[in-house]
Short mmCIF file of C-alpha atoms in Angstrom, two decimals:
data_model
loop_
_atom_site.label_atom_id
_atom_site.label_comp_id
_atom_site.label_asym_id
_atom_site.label_seq_id
_atom_site.Cartn_x
_atom_site.Cartn_y
_atom_site.Cartn_z
CA MET V 1 45.64 -58.00 -20.01
CA VAL V 2 47.17 -58.15 -16.60
CA THR V 3 45.76 -55.63 -14.27
CA TRP V 4 46.32 -54.78 -10.66
CA PRO V 5 43.14 -56.45 -9.41
CA LEU V 6 44.22 -59.60 -11.34
CA ILE V 7 47.66 -59.63 -9.74
CA CYS V 8 46.01 -59.29 -6.36
CA ARG V 9 43.70 -62.08 -7.03
CA GLU V 10 46.56 -64.24 -8.66
CA PRO V 11 50.01 -63.04 -7.32
CA TYR V 12 51.74 -65.66 -9.04
CA ARG V 13 51.38 -63.71 -12.24
CA LEU V 14 53.91 -61.18 -10.89
CA LEU V 15 55.85 -63.19 -8.43
CA PHE V 16 56.75 -66.16 -10.77
CA PRO V 17 58.45 -63.84 -13.44
CA LEU V 18 60.12 -61.77 -10.69
CA GLY V 19 61.38 -65.18 -9.27
CA ALA V 20 62.76 -66.03 -12.65
CA LEU V 21 64.51 -62.56 -12.75
CA PHE V 22 66.02 -63.22 -9.23
CA GLY V 23 67.24 -66.60 -10.43
CA CYS V 24 68.95 -65.09 -13.34
CA LEU V 25 70.48 -62.47 -11.04
CA GLY V 26 71.78 -65.03 -8.58
CA VAL V 27 73.42 -66.99 -11.54
CA GLY V 28 74.41 -63.97 -13.39
CA HIS V 29 76.42 -62.85 -10.40
CA TRP V 30 78.91 -65.62 -11.28
CA LEU V 31 79.15 -64.46 -14.78
CA LEU V 32 80.02 -60.98 -13.59
CA TYR V 33 82.68 -62.60 -11.38
CA ALA V 34 84.09 -64.73 -14.28
CA LEU V 35 84.37 -61.52 -16.30
CA GLN V 36 86.11 -59.78 -13.34
CA TRP V 37 83.50 -57.17 -13.07
CA SER V 38 82.55 -58.08 -9.60
CA SER V 39 84.02 -59.94 -6.55
CA ALA V 40 82.84 -63.28 -5.56
CA SER V 41 80.16 -63.56 -2.82
CA ASN V 42 78.85 -66.91 -1.99
CA LEU V 43 76.51 -65.12 0.50
CA PHE V 44 75.07 -62.92 -2.20
CA HIS V 45 74.43 -65.92 -4.44
CA ALA V 46 72.97 -68.09 -1.73
CA SER V 47 70.70 -65.34 -0.47
CA ILE V 48 69.42 -64.37 -3.85
CA GLN V 49 68.72 -68.09 -4.81
CA MET V 50 67.19 -69.08 -1.42
CA THR V 51 65.40 -66.04 -0.16
CA ALA V 52 64.50 -64.20 -3.26
CA TYR V 53 64.27 -66.71 -6.16
CA MET V 54 62.55 -69.45 -4.28
CA TYR V 55 60.44 -67.13 -2.12
CA CYS V 56 58.88 -65.69 -5.17
CA PHE V 57 57.68 -69.14 -6.22
CA ILE V 58 56.60 -70.18 -2.86
CA ALA V 59 54.80 -66.99 -1.99
CA GLY V 60 53.30 -66.69 -5.67
CA PHE V 61 51.79 -70.16 -5.18
CA LEU V 62 50.61 -69.86 -1.52
CA MET V 63 49.20 -66.42 -2.09
CA THR V 64 47.21 -67.58 -5.00
CA ALA V 65 46.20 -71.06 -3.74
CA LEU V 66 45.39 -70.32 -0.10
CA PRO V 67 42.51 -68.09 -0.67
CA ARG V 68 41.01 -70.55 -3.08
CA PHE V 69 41.37 -73.48 -0.75
CA ALA V 70 39.99 -71.74 2.11
CA ALA V 71 37.22 -69.87 0.21
CA ALA V 72 38.76 -66.61 1.63
CA PRO V 73 39.41 -63.22 0.08
CA PRO V 74 42.38 -62.82 -2.22
CA ALA V 75 45.54 -60.87 -1.47
CA SER V 76 45.00 -57.18 -0.73
CA SER V 77 47.04 -54.42 -2.55
CA ARG V 78 48.79 -53.84 0.84
CA GLU V 79 49.82 -57.54 1.21
CA VAL V 80 51.11 -57.69 -2.36
CA LEU V 81 52.91 -54.26 -2.14
CA SER V 82 54.43 -55.25 1.18
CA VAL V 83 55.91 -58.42 -0.23
CA LEU V 84 57.18 -56.53 -3.25
CA GLY V 85 58.75 -53.74 -0.97
CA LEU V 86 60.45 -56.34 1.15
CA LEU V 87 61.95 -58.03 -1.86
CA ALA V 88 63.20 -54.81 -3.35
CA ALA V 89 64.65 -53.78 0.10
CA GLN V 90 66.29 -57.35 0.35
CA LEU V 91 67.86 -56.91 -2.93
CA ALA V 92 69.13 -53.34 -2.23
CA CYS V 93 70.63 -54.64 1.15
CA LEU V 94 72.35 -57.61 -0.60
CA THR V 95 73.72 -55.33 -3.30
CA ALA V 96 75.07 -53.04 -0.73
CA GLY V 97 76.60 -55.89 1.25
CA TRP V 98 74.43 -55.20 4.26
CA TRP V 99 73.76 -58.81 5.11
CA ALA V 100 71.95 -58.11 8.37
CA GLY V 101 69.51 -55.87 6.70
CA ALA V 102 68.84 -58.48 4.03
CA GLN V 103 68.31 -60.96 6.76
CA LEU V 104 65.74 -58.68 8.44
CA CYS V 105 63.80 -58.40 5.15
CA VAL V 106 63.74 -62.17 4.79
CA THR V 107 62.29 -62.34 8.42
CA GLY V 108 59.74 -59.77 7.24
CA LEU V 109 58.88 -61.84 4.07
CA LEU V 110 58.36 -64.81 6.21
CA LEU V 111 56.21 -63.17 8.59
CA ALA V 112 54.21 -61.42 5.89
CA LEU V 113 53.41 -64.88 4.54
CA VAL V 114 52.36 -66.40 7.89
CA LEU V 115 50.08 -63.44 8.53
CA PHE V 116 48.62 -63.76 5.09
CA ALA V 117 47.88 -67.35 5.74
CA ALA V 118 46.51 -66.80 9.19
CA ARG V 119 44.24 -64.09 7.96
CA ARG V 120 42.89 -66.39 5.19
CA PHE V 121 42.01 -69.15 7.62
CA LEU V 122 40.39 -66.74 10.03
CA ARG V 123 38.32 -65.34 7.27
CA ARG V 124 37.24 -68.66 5.74
CA ARG V 125 33.72 -68.53 4.30
CA GLY V 126 33.11 -72.13 3.42
CA PRO V 127 32.62 -75.27 5.42
CA ALA V 128 35.34 -77.43 6.82
CA SER V 129 35.56 -79.24 3.53
CA SER V 130 37.04 -76.12 1.99
CA ALA V 131 40.04 -76.49 4.20
CA PRO V 132 43.33 -76.76 2.25
CA PRO V 133 45.02 -80.17 1.64
CA VAL V 134 46.68 -81.82 4.67
CA GLU V 135 50.12 -81.06 3.07
CA PHE V 136 49.58 -77.36 3.91
CA LEU V 137 50.54 -78.22 7.52
CA TRP V 138 54.10 -78.05 6.31
CA VAL V 139 53.78 -74.30 5.51
CA PRO V 140 54.04 -73.11 9.15
CA TRP V 141 56.92 -75.72 9.71
CA GLY V 142 58.71 -74.15 6.66
CA ALA V 143 58.20 -70.70 8.01
CA VAL V 144 59.56 -71.66 11.51
CA MET V 145 62.66 -73.34 9.96
CA GLY V 146 63.21 -70.21 7.76
CA LEU V 147 63.10 -68.00 10.82
CA LEU V 148 65.31 -70.39 12.78
CA GLY V 149 67.78 -70.67 9.86
CA GLY V 150 67.99 -66.89 9.58
CA GLY V 151 68.60 -66.47 13.24
CA LEU V 152 71.37 -69.12 13.16
CA LEU V 153 73.01 -67.46 10.06
CA MET V 154 73.12 -64.20 12.00
CA ALA V 155 74.31 -65.73 15.26
CA GLY V 156 77.17 -67.76 13.36
CA HIS V 157 78.24 -64.57 11.67
CA PRO V 158 78.00 -61.72 14.11
CA GLY V 159 79.95 -59.48 11.81
CA LEU V 160 77.41 -59.56 8.96
#
């Protein structure tokens, strides 16, 4: 049975299925367009696929694995709920066509993940051998590139 404490300990249990749902939504958008039930929006499709679908898998993995690698506490209810709230807000903004609001949510999601990781490394209980694999050095790089990309998207489309 999946309980809330289990979801906080292993957020992938909720975020992976949610990511699959976002993936279906991003692809299903084109089905609705083909049936002439909606207008085409490359930005909607790209945003759902890159910043909702992929984020769910990335955050689900990192929020589950980082505490284990760092011998640190699992995700708190507030951390999980903030991610879920930002994902829901992003979907609402994208559905309403408020692209700037959606990008603000993406920025919030990236910052939430960076803060989550920073808290885990600061609260590490184990020795240096409990440090995550060296490949985890790419996590801050990915967050910086995500923030930079979002900024460039907004700067390149000031009317969004």
